[in-house]
Amino acid sequence: MTTATTRTVVRDETVPAQAPWSAIVRAGEQLEIIDLHGNQAVDCLLYSAADHTDRYSAQATIAAQRNIFLTTGSVLLTEAGTPLMTVVADEVGNHDTIAGACSQESNTLRYGHHTRHQHACVENFLTAALERGLGKRDLVSNINWFMNVPVEADGTLGIVDGLSAPGKKVTLRAEIDTLVLVSNCPQINNPCNGFDPTPVRMVVTR
Amino acid sequence: MTSTQSTDGARAHARAQAASARIARPTTPPDIDPATIVLAQRIPPGGYANIVLGRGTHLRLGDPEGTTCAHLFLLRAESPWERLNVADTVKVPWQAYLSQGHPLLSDQGRVLATVLDAAGHHDTLCGPTTEARHQLHLAGAKQGLEPRDIGPSIALFRGATVAPDGALIPTGNGPTGATVDLIVHLPITLLVANAAHPLDARPTGDLDLLAWSAPAELNTTRNDDPEYLRAVDNTEAAWAAALNSEVLA
């Protein structure tokens, strides 16, 4: 991998706690997602920038690599098998793509009806999607960078304490021009953020 | 001169085919009143179906030869913006493997259907094969849906389990005659494709679909997890609010 110091920075932005973010990362460019304060889940959806119907598939990705965890070497595929991005460096070693995004609706089931109007990732995804001409129909199971979701022998699964730490990062290389939607997860009811959402930094280099 | 050179002959020939054809159907179990049956269909390998099922329908999927794989996707009938959310379906019950009492959740925090009876060999993680995905897209198109309306799906009768390191392990089919029963909580469009599993490329065999009206079954609690009970609350509230509406909100 080429390090950021020898590459040209295309954009370098801090996503505030709980906020959405989106960008088109061009083929060959790299996106570094930096967990500035540690233990911050970063929900992420990917689309071919040229054809939004060719979108990230968590199921195709994990079936192809025969493993539920994303880490260095994972190729992030669309339903049709198009490689969108590849994880080229990972300082954490285990990222989730089976647990999806929090929503106001699922929060009512997971934590109780008192959470109905708390800000959630689906609201962020919709906000970012609408700016790009996408809508609810285009949202599918996503990636959760820095989120730890083990599956036990009996199938029990859950979001547990993260493995990340302040400053840890994951680096993605775009294989084609890729639209990246991000929700810097606002969830405060589980340990994916240590119950305290914090900012993350997004650096695109070429 | 063949009999089908005239319209009369062609019509008679066409009608004779249907009159003599044998249609393979699942057998009706003796404990089910035949008058309540709303669907009995055998889907061959490579086949698919798109079926609307009402609230209170009991659906039984069957693997008569121990060889099938059923890729399922559910949407709210008449409100297809609400659809199966596979991530919530595993995250909310804290459970990746389908068994008795497992809710199939929509993206709106409601139960589309509950699994009544299922023994192993199912998969929520790997999604469809290319063939199954194409068949699901066709099935959706028959309902006026586009490929982007078809989200992640579940697979029945061919399973996969997760090793401690995250590796996926195919489990193959269950026994001959295995069945999965669901009770439908809200009117649904069921899209189903009979095709191989991504981790198990063996050709599939027949898939049986049998459904009957059983609204009283909605009165039985299948699962007393708080997450499940809140999902039922959400479902009943939406149903009650829209009861006399043509389209549910």
Short mmCIF file of C-alpha atoms in Angstrom, two decimals:
data_model
loop_
_atom_site.label_atom_id
_atom_site.label_comp_id
_atom_site.label_asym_id
_atom_site.label_seq_id
_atom_site.Cartn_x
_atom_site.Cartn_y
_atom_site.Cartn_z
CA MET A 1 0.00 0.00 0.00
CA THR A 2 1.10 3.53 -0.73
CA THR A 3 1.02 5.66 2.39
CA ALA A 4 -0.96 8.88 2.61
CA THR A 5 2.24 10.89 2.97
CA THR A 6 3.25 10.11 -0.61
CA ARG A 7 -0.22 10.64 -2.04
CA THR A 8 -2.14 13.75 -2.95
CA VAL A 9 -4.97 14.63 -0.59
CA VAL A 10 -8.22 15.14 -2.52
CA ARG A 11 -10.35 15.87 0.51
CA ASP A 12 -9.85 15.79 4.26
CA GLU A 13 -13.03 16.31 6.24
CA THR A 14 -14.23 15.74 9.77
CA VAL A 15 -17.74 14.33 10.07
CA PRO A 16 -19.30 15.66 13.27
CA ALA A 17 -20.76 13.25 15.79
CA GLN A 18 -24.12 11.83 14.60
CA ALA A 19 -23.89 13.46 11.12
CA PRO A 20 -24.25 12.14 7.56
CA TRP A 21 -21.55 12.44 4.89
CA SER A 22 -21.22 11.45 1.26
CA ALA A 23 -18.62 11.61 -1.50
CA ILE A 24 -17.73 10.08 -4.83
CA VAL A 25 -14.39 8.31 -4.55
CA ARG A 26 -12.87 7.89 -8.01
CA ALA A 27 -11.33 4.66 -9.25
CA GLY A 28 -7.83 4.32 -7.84
CA GLU A 29 -8.39 6.82 -5.04
CA GLN A 30 -8.19 5.71 -1.43
CA LEU A 31 -10.55 6.59 1.40
CA GLU A 32 -9.19 6.53 4.93
CA ILE A 33 -11.80 6.41 7.67
CA ILE A 34 -10.20 7.48 10.93
CA ASP A 35 -11.85 6.71 14.26
CA LEU A 36 -10.64 9.92 15.91
CA HIS A 37 -11.78 9.19 19.47
CA GLY A 38 -12.10 5.39 19.25
CA ASN A 39 -15.08 3.06 19.47
CA GLN A 40 -17.20 5.00 16.94
CA ALA A 41 -19.32 2.95 14.52
CA VAL A 42 -19.31 4.36 10.97
CA ASP A 43 -22.25 3.04 8.93
CA CYS A 44 -21.47 2.96 5.22
CA LEU A 45 -23.26 2.23 1.94
CA LEU A 46 -21.61 2.06 -1.48
CA TYR A 47 -22.97 2.45 -5.02
CA SER A 48 -21.45 2.46 -8.46
CA ALA A 49 -21.33 6.20 -9.16
CA ALA A 50 -22.25 5.49 -12.79
CA ASP A 51 -25.19 3.22 -11.96
CA HIS A 52 -26.79 3.54 -8.55
CA THR A 53 -28.73 0.31 -9.09
CA ASP A 54 -25.39 -1.52 -8.89
CA ARG A 55 -25.09 -1.25 -5.13
CA TYR A 56 -23.21 -2.79 -2.23
CA SER A 57 -24.40 -6.23 -1.19
CA ALA A 58 -23.40 -7.38 2.26
CA GLN A 59 -24.67 -10.85 1.38
CA ALA A 60 -22.74 -11.15 -1.89
CA THR A 61 -19.62 -9.82 -0.17
CA ILE A 62 -19.62 -12.25 2.73
CA ALA A 63 -20.70 -15.21 0.55
CA ALA A 64 -17.79 -14.52 -1.83
CA GLN A 65 -15.22 -14.29 0.98
CA ARG A 66 -16.94 -16.99 3.05
CA ASN A 67 -16.56 -14.92 6.19
CA ILE A 68 -18.82 -12.42 7.93
CA PHE A 69 -16.05 -10.04 9.02
CA LEU A 70 -14.51 -7.38 6.81
CA THR A 71 -10.80 -6.70 7.07
CA THR A 72 -7.70 -6.23 4.90
CA GLY A 73 -8.26 -7.97 1.58
CA SER A 74 -12.05 -7.89 1.72
CA VAL A 75 -13.50 -6.93 -1.66
CA LEU A 76 -16.75 -5.03 -1.30
CA LEU A 77 -19.06 -6.38 -4.00
CA THR A 78 -22.38 -5.40 -5.50
CA GLU A 79 -25.26 -7.83 -5.92
CA ALA A 80 -24.08 -8.35 -9.49
CA GLY A 81 -20.54 -9.12 -8.32
CA THR A 82 -18.94 -5.79 -9.28
CA PRO A 83 -15.97 -4.93 -7.01
CA LEU A 84 -16.63 -1.43 -5.67
CA MET A 85 -13.82 -1.03 -3.14
CA THR A 86 -11.14 -3.16 -1.50
CA VAL A 87 -9.98 -2.91 2.10
CA VAL A 88 -6.26 -2.30 1.65
CA ALA A 89 -5.31 -1.54 5.26
CA ASP A 90 -7.01 -2.11 8.57
CA GLU A 91 -5.74 -1.31 12.04
CA VAL A 92 -8.69 -2.99 13.78
CA GLY A 93 -9.13 -6.36 12.06
CA ASN A 94 -12.86 -6.93 12.29
CA HIS A 95 -15.69 -4.86 10.85
CA ASP A 96 -19.38 -5.74 10.70
CA THR A 97 -21.65 -6.04 7.68
CA ILE A 98 -24.53 -8.21 8.97
CA ALA A 99 -26.16 -6.00 11.61
CA GLY A 100 -27.31 -3.15 9.38
CA ALA A 101 -28.18 0.37 10.45
CA CYS A 102 -30.12 1.62 13.41
CA SER A 103 -33.45 3.23 12.60
CA GLN A 104 -36.09 4.97 14.66
CA GLU A 105 -38.34 2.00 13.93
CA SER A 106 -35.90 -0.74 14.95
CA ASN A 107 -34.93 1.30 18.02
CA THR A 108 -38.51 0.92 19.28
CA LEU A 109 -38.01 -2.85 19.22
CA ARG A 110 -34.46 -2.96 20.55
CA TYR A 111 -34.62 -0.35 23.30
CA GLY A 112 -38.27 0.60 23.80
CA HIS A 113 -40.81 3.03 22.45
CA HIS A 114 -39.25 5.91 24.36
CA THR A 115 -36.44 5.92 21.74
CA ARG A 116 -38.85 6.50 18.81
CA HIS A 117 -37.69 10.02 18.06
CA GLN A 118 -33.99 9.64 18.71
CA HIS A 119 -31.75 10.38 15.74
CA ALA A 120 -30.72 7.18 13.93
CA CYS A 121 -28.57 6.04 11.02
CA VAL A 122 -31.43 5.52 8.59
CA GLU A 123 -32.27 9.22 8.95
CA ASN A 124 -28.66 10.06 8.11
CA PHE A 125 -28.62 7.64 5.16
CA LEU A 126 -31.86 9.09 3.82
CA THR A 127 -30.52 12.63 4.18
CA ALA A 128 -27.36 11.74 2.26
CA ALA A 129 -29.29 9.62 -0.27
CA LEU A 130 -31.84 12.31 -1.07
CA GLU A 131 -29.04 14.75 -1.93
CA ARG A 132 -27.82 12.20 -4.51
CA GLY A 133 -31.19 11.40 -6.08
CA LEU A 134 -31.57 8.16 -4.14
CA GLY A 135 -34.33 7.19 -1.75
CA LYS A 136 -35.51 4.60 0.70
CA ARG A 137 -35.76 1.86 -1.93
CA ASP A 138 -32.03 2.18 -2.51
CA LEU A 139 -31.06 1.48 1.12
CA VAL A 140 -29.86 -2.05 1.83
CA SER A 141 -27.78 -3.83 4.47
CA ASN A 142 -24.68 -1.74 5.08
CA ILE A 143 -21.16 -1.89 6.43
CA ASN A 144 -20.44 -0.85 10.01
CA TRP A 145 -16.80 0.15 10.19
CA PHE A 146 -15.29 -0.29 13.67
CA MET A 147 -18.40 -2.13 14.95
CA ASN A 148 -17.96 -5.56 16.52
CA VAL A 149 -20.75 -8.10 16.00
CA PRO A 150 -19.74 -11.66 16.87
CA VAL A 151 -21.95 -14.68 16.10
CA GLU A 152 -21.78 -17.37 18.75
CA ALA A 153 -22.08 -21.12 18.15
CA ASP A 154 -25.82 -21.14 18.80
CA GLY A 155 -26.43 -18.20 16.45
CA THR A 156 -26.64 -15.57 19.17
CA LEU A 157 -25.32 -12.32 17.81
CA GLY A 158 -25.09 -8.82 19.12
CA ILE A 159 -23.24 -5.54 19.08
CA VAL A 160 -20.53 -5.71 21.74
CA ASP A 161 -17.64 -3.49 22.81
CA GLY A 162 -15.59 -2.34 19.85
CA LEU A 163 -11.98 -3.28 19.10
CA SER A 164 -11.03 0.15 17.86
CA ALA A 165 -9.10 2.90 19.66
CA PRO A 166 -8.45 6.60 19.16
CA GLY A 167 -6.78 7.24 15.80
CA LYS A 168 -7.27 3.77 14.36
CA LYS A 169 -8.20 3.70 10.72
CA VAL A 170 -9.35 1.56 7.84
CA THR A 171 -8.31 2.29 4.26
CA LEU A 172 -10.41 1.51 1.17
CA ARG A 173 -9.29 1.63 -2.44
CA ALA A 174 -11.99 2.40 -5.00
CA GLU A 175 -11.99 -0.12 -7.85
CA ILE A 176 -14.52 1.92 -9.82
CA ASP A 177 -15.98 5.38 -9.26
CA THR A 178 -17.95 4.77 -6.06
CA LEU A 179 -20.60 6.81 -4.30
CA VAL A 180 -20.02 6.49 -0.56
CA LEU A 181 -22.83 7.29 1.89
CA VAL A 182 -21.92 7.45 5.55
CA SER A 183 -23.83 7.80 8.76
CA ASN A 184 -21.56 8.61 11.65
CA CYS A 185 -23.69 6.50 13.93
CA PRO A 186 -25.74 8.46 16.50
CA GLN A 187 -26.78 5.37 18.46
CA ILE A 188 -26.51 5.97 22.22
CA ASN A 189 -28.15 2.79 23.48
CA ASN A 190 -25.46 0.23 22.73
CA PRO A 191 -21.69 -0.09 22.99
CA CYS A 192 -21.00 0.52 19.28
CA ASN A 193 -20.03 4.08 20.24
CA GLY A 194 -19.27 3.52 23.87
CA PHE A 195 -22.66 5.24 24.39
CA ASP A 196 -21.06 8.51 23.28
CA PRO A 197 -21.01 9.32 19.53
CA THR A 198 -17.85 11.16 18.44
CA PRO A 199 -16.50 12.73 15.21
CA VAL A 200 -14.63 10.76 12.56
CA ARG A 201 -12.26 11.93 9.82
CA MET A 202 -12.51 11.05 6.14
CA VAL A 203 -9.41 11.48 3.98
CA VAL A 204 -9.46 10.81 0.24
CA THR A 205 -6.10 10.56 -1.52
CA ARG A 206 -4.90 9.74 -4.99
CA MET B 1 -51.83 -32.85 -42.58
CA THR B 2 -51.58 -32.16 -38.91
CA SER B 3 -54.57 -31.43 -36.74
CA THR B 4 -53.17 -27.97 -35.81
CA GLN B 5 -53.24 -26.57 -39.36
CA SER B 6 -56.73 -25.20 -38.70
CA THR B 7 -57.83 -22.91 -35.87
CA ASP B 8 -60.41 -25.47 -34.77
CA GLY B 9 -57.75 -28.15 -34.68
CA ALA B 10 -55.22 -25.92 -32.91
CA ARG B 11 -57.81 -24.99 -30.28
CA ALA B 12 -58.78 -28.59 -29.71
CA HIS B 13 -55.11 -29.55 -29.44
CA ALA B 14 -54.39 -26.79 -26.94
CA ARG B 15 -57.39 -27.69 -24.80
CA ALA B 16 -56.54 -31.38 -24.90
CA GLN B 17 -53.11 -30.66 -23.41
CA ALA B 18 -54.56 -29.07 -20.28
CA ALA B 19 -57.23 -31.75 -20.01
CA SER B 20 -54.65 -34.51 -19.90
CA ALA B 21 -51.91 -32.74 -17.94
CA ARG B 22 -50.99 -33.81 -14.45
CA ILE B 23 -50.11 -30.95 -12.13
CA ALA B 24 -47.70 -31.78 -9.35
CA ARG B 25 -48.92 -30.29 -6.08
CA PRO B 26 -47.96 -30.71 -2.47
CA THR B 27 -50.15 -33.19 -0.69
CA THR B 28 -52.63 -31.76 1.77
CA PRO B 29 -51.85 -32.87 5.32
CA PRO B 30 -54.78 -34.65 6.98
CA ASP B 31 -54.91 -32.11 9.81
CA ILE B 32 -55.65 -29.20 7.45
CA ASP B 33 -59.24 -28.55 6.37
CA PRO B 34 -59.09 -28.52 2.54
CA ALA B 35 -61.68 -25.73 2.47
CA THR B 36 -59.19 -23.36 4.13
CA ILE B 37 -56.40 -23.89 1.61
CA VAL B 38 -55.57 -20.80 -0.45
CA LEU B 39 -52.41 -21.98 -2.19
CA ALA B 40 -50.93 -25.34 -3.18
CA GLN B 41 -48.06 -25.11 -5.59
CA ARG B 42 -44.99 -27.19 -6.41
CA ILE B 43 -42.13 -25.08 -7.77
CA PRO B 44 -39.56 -26.95 -9.88
CA PRO B 45 -35.83 -26.20 -9.81
CA GLY B 46 -35.19 -22.80 -11.37
CA GLY B 47 -38.80 -21.78 -10.81
CA TYR B 48 -40.16 -18.85 -8.90
CA ALA B 49 -43.42 -17.48 -7.55
CA ASN B 50 -44.91 -14.11 -6.68
CA ILE B 51 -47.90 -14.46 -4.39
CA VAL B 52 -49.94 -12.09 -2.26
CA LEU B 53 -50.91 -13.58 1.10
CA GLY B 54 -53.37 -12.03 3.52
CA ARG B 55 -52.98 -11.40 7.24
CA GLY B 56 -53.61 -14.60 9.15
CA THR B 57 -52.37 -16.91 6.40
CA HIS B 58 -50.40 -19.96 7.52
CA LEU B 59 -47.70 -20.71 4.93
CA ARG B 60 -45.86 -24.03 4.84
CA LEU B 61 -42.79 -24.35 2.65
CA GLY B 62 -41.71 -27.91 2.02
CA ASP B 63 -38.60 -29.71 0.79
CA PRO B 64 -40.19 -32.98 -0.43
CA GLU B 65 -36.94 -34.55 -1.67
CA GLY B 66 -34.46 -32.99 0.75
CA THR B 67 -32.88 -31.11 -2.14
CA THR B 68 -34.51 -27.71 -2.49
CA CYS B 69 -33.44 -24.20 -1.54
CA ALA B 70 -36.04 -21.45 -1.18
CA HIS B 71 -34.84 -17.85 -1.50
CA LEU B 72 -37.44 -15.60 0.10
CA PHE B 73 -38.16 -11.91 -0.02
CA LEU B 74 -41.22 -10.25 1.52
CA LEU B 75 -42.77 -6.84 0.97
CA ARG B 76 -45.94 -5.30 2.39
CA ALA B 77 -48.65 -5.88 -0.19
CA GLU B 78 -49.90 -2.55 -1.57
CA SER B 79 -47.16 -0.73 0.41
CA PRO B 80 -43.97 -2.23 -1.02
CA TRP B 81 -41.87 0.63 0.32
CA GLU B 82 -42.02 -1.47 3.50
CA ARG B 83 -40.06 -4.68 3.08
CA LEU B 84 -38.11 -7.41 4.77
CA ASN B 85 -35.03 -6.11 6.58
CA VAL B 86 -32.66 -9.03 7.01
CA ALA B 87 -30.28 -7.08 9.24
CA ASP B 88 -33.06 -6.17 11.68
CA THR B 89 -34.35 -9.75 11.41
CA VAL B 90 -31.11 -11.02 12.95
CA LYS B 91 -30.13 -8.02 15.07
CA VAL B 92 -33.39 -7.38 16.90
CA PRO B 93 -33.89 -10.99 18.15
CA TRP B 94 -30.12 -11.27 18.85
CA GLN B 95 -30.10 -14.42 16.69
CA ALA B 96 -28.74 -15.23 13.21
CA TYR B 97 -30.31 -18.67 12.83
CA LEU B 98 -34.01 -19.08 12.11
CA SER B 99 -36.08 -21.26 14.39
CA GLN B 100 -39.45 -21.31 16.12
CA GLY B 101 -40.70 -17.86 17.11
CA HIS B 102 -38.27 -15.90 14.94
CA PRO B 103 -39.87 -12.75 13.50
CA LEU B 104 -39.28 -11.75 9.90
CA LEU B 105 -39.12 -8.00 10.47
CA SER B 106 -39.83 -5.16 8.10
CA ASP B 107 -37.76 -1.99 7.96
CA GLN B 108 -40.60 -0.28 9.84
CA GLY B 109 -40.22 -2.25 13.06
CA ARG B 110 -43.13 -4.56 12.32
CA VAL B 111 -43.54 -8.34 11.98
CA LEU B 112 -44.33 -9.40 8.42
CA ALA B 113 -44.38 -13.06 9.46
CA THR B 114 -43.31 -15.27 12.35
CA VAL B 115 -41.52 -18.59 11.93
CA LEU B 116 -43.74 -21.23 13.59
CA ASP B 117 -41.74 -24.33 12.96
CA ALA B 118 -38.32 -24.76 11.42
CA ALA B 119 -35.50 -27.15 12.09
CA GLY B 120 -32.03 -25.92 11.11
CA HIS B 121 -30.55 -25.61 7.62
CA HIS B 122 -31.54 -22.03 6.88
CA ASP B 123 -29.50 -18.94 6.15
CA THR B 124 -29.94 -15.21 6.67
CA LEU B 125 -26.37 -14.23 5.80
CA CYS B 126 -25.36 -15.26 2.28
CA GLY B 127 -28.26 -14.10 0.14
CA PRO B 128 -29.21 -15.44 -3.29
CA THR B 129 -27.14 -16.95 -6.08
CA THR B 130 -27.04 -15.06 -9.37
CA GLU B 131 -29.79 -17.35 -10.68
CA ALA B 132 -31.97 -16.89 -7.59
CA ARG B 133 -31.49 -13.13 -7.67
CA HIS B 134 -32.59 -13.02 -11.30
CA GLN B 135 -35.66 -15.10 -10.47
CA LEU B 136 -36.50 -12.82 -7.53
CA HIS B 137 -36.17 -9.82 -9.85
CA LEU B 138 -38.55 -11.47 -12.33
CA ALA B 139 -40.99 -12.31 -9.54
CA GLY B 140 -40.81 -8.69 -8.35
CA ALA B 141 -41.30 -7.35 -11.87
CA LYS B 142 -44.55 -9.32 -12.07
CA GLN B 143 -45.70 -7.25 -9.09
CA GLY B 144 -44.60 -3.97 -10.67
CA LEU B 145 -41.39 -3.84 -8.63
CA GLU B 146 -37.90 -2.91 -9.78
CA PRO B 147 -34.65 -4.67 -8.89
CA ARG B 148 -33.86 -1.91 -6.39
CA ASP B 149 -37.02 -2.87 -4.49
CA ILE B 150 -35.56 -6.31 -3.83
CA GLY B 151 -33.29 -6.17 -0.79
CA PRO B 152 -31.27 -8.84 0.98
CA SER B 153 -33.15 -12.16 1.13
CA ILE B 154 -33.20 -15.28 3.27
CA ALA B 155 -32.63 -18.88 2.20
CA LEU B 156 -34.54 -21.85 3.56
CA PHE B 157 -33.57 -25.55 3.48
CA ARG B 158 -29.87 -24.96 2.75
CA GLY B 159 -28.10 -23.41 5.66
CA ALA B 160 -24.84 -21.83 6.67
CA THR B 161 -23.32 -21.43 10.09
CA VAL B 162 -20.63 -19.10 11.39
CA ALA B 163 -17.38 -20.32 12.93
CA PRO B 164 -15.78 -18.40 15.82
CA ASP B 165 -13.42 -16.66 13.35
CA GLY B 166 -16.37 -15.53 11.23
CA ALA B 167 -15.94 -18.20 8.55
CA LEU B 168 -19.15 -19.37 6.88
CA ILE B 169 -19.78 -23.11 6.74
CA PRO B 170 -22.51 -24.55 4.47
CA THR B 171 -24.71 -27.12 6.20
CA GLY B 172 -26.50 -28.59 3.17
CA ASN B 173 -30.12 -29.64 3.21
CA GLY B 174 -32.16 -30.94 6.10
CA PRO B 175 -34.02 -34.25 5.93
CA THR B 176 -36.38 -35.25 3.14
CA GLY B 177 -39.78 -33.78 3.84
CA ALA B 178 -38.48 -30.90 5.94
CA THR B 179 -40.91 -28.01 6.29
CA VAL B 180 -40.89 -24.41 7.47
CA ASP B 181 -44.14 -22.85 8.68
CA LEU B 182 -44.85 -19.12 8.86
CA ILE B 183 -47.84 -17.14 10.10
CA VAL B 184 -48.41 -13.92 8.16
CA HIS B 185 -49.07 -10.83 10.32
CA LEU B 186 -49.62 -8.22 7.60
CA PRO B 187 -50.67 -8.66 3.96
CA ILE B 188 -47.48 -9.53 2.10
CA THR B 189 -46.16 -10.01 -1.37
CA LEU B 190 -44.06 -13.15 -1.20
CA LEU B 191 -41.30 -13.50 -3.75
CA VAL B 192 -39.66 -16.93 -3.77
CA ALA B 193 -37.06 -18.57 -6.01
CA ASN B 194 -36.01 -22.21 -6.08
CA ALA B 195 -32.27 -22.12 -6.80
CA ALA B 196 -28.96 -23.23 -5.32
CA HIS B 197 -27.29 -21.61 -2.31
CA PRO B 198 -24.20 -19.43 -2.86
CA LEU B 199 -22.09 -21.81 -0.74
CA ASP B 200 -23.75 -24.98 -2.04
CA ALA B 201 -23.98 -25.10 -5.83
CA ARG B 202 -25.69 -28.50 -6.10
CA PRO B 203 -28.80 -28.39 -8.28
CA THR B 204 -32.02 -28.08 -6.31
CA GLY B 205 -35.15 -30.23 -6.35
CA ASP B 206 -38.82 -29.39 -6.00
CA LEU B 207 -40.08 -26.78 -3.54
CA ASP B 208 -43.62 -27.02 -2.14
CA LEU B 209 -45.78 -24.09 -1.09
CA LEU B 210 -48.96 -24.72 0.84
CA ALA B 211 -50.99 -21.98 2.51
CA TRP B 212 -54.24 -21.89 4.40
CA SER B 213 -56.32 -19.32 6.19
CA ALA B 214 -55.71 -19.45 9.93
CA PRO B 215 -56.44 -16.00 11.41
CA ALA B 216 -56.97 -17.41 14.91
CA GLU B 217 -53.27 -18.34 14.98
CA LEU B 218 -52.45 -14.63 15.32
CA ASN B 219 -53.91 -14.78 18.82
CA THR B 220 -51.21 -17.18 19.98
CA THR B 221 -47.99 -15.64 21.27
CA ARG B 222 -45.03 -17.43 19.68
CA ASN B 223 -42.26 -15.62 21.45
CA ASP B 224 -42.24 -13.61 24.67
CA ASP B 225 -39.01 -11.69 24.09
CA PRO B 226 -39.62 -7.98 24.78
CA GLU B 227 -38.29 -7.09 21.33
CA TYR B 228 -40.76 -9.45 19.69
CA LEU B 229 -43.71 -8.25 21.76
CA ARG B 230 -42.94 -4.63 20.82
CA ALA B 231 -42.78 -5.64 17.15
CA VAL B 232 -46.22 -7.22 17.49
CA ASP B 233 -47.46 -4.06 19.23
CA ASN B 234 -46.20 -1.95 16.32
CA THR B 235 -47.82 -4.31 13.83
CA GLU B 236 -51.20 -4.38 15.54
CA ALA B 237 -51.18 -0.59 15.93
CA ALA B 238 -50.54 -0.08 12.21
CA TRP B 239 -53.19 -2.63 11.29
CA ALA B 240 -55.79 -1.09 13.61
CA ALA B 241 -55.07 2.45 12.44
CA ALA B 242 -55.49 1.55 8.76
CA LEU B 243 -58.16 -1.12 9.08
CA ASN B 244 -60.63 0.37 6.65
CA SER B 245 -58.01 1.83 4.36
CA GLU B 246 -57.25 0.43 0.97
CA VAL B 247 -53.56 1.01 1.48
CA LEU B 248 -51.88 0.64 4.85
CA ALA B 249 -49.75 3.51 6.04
#
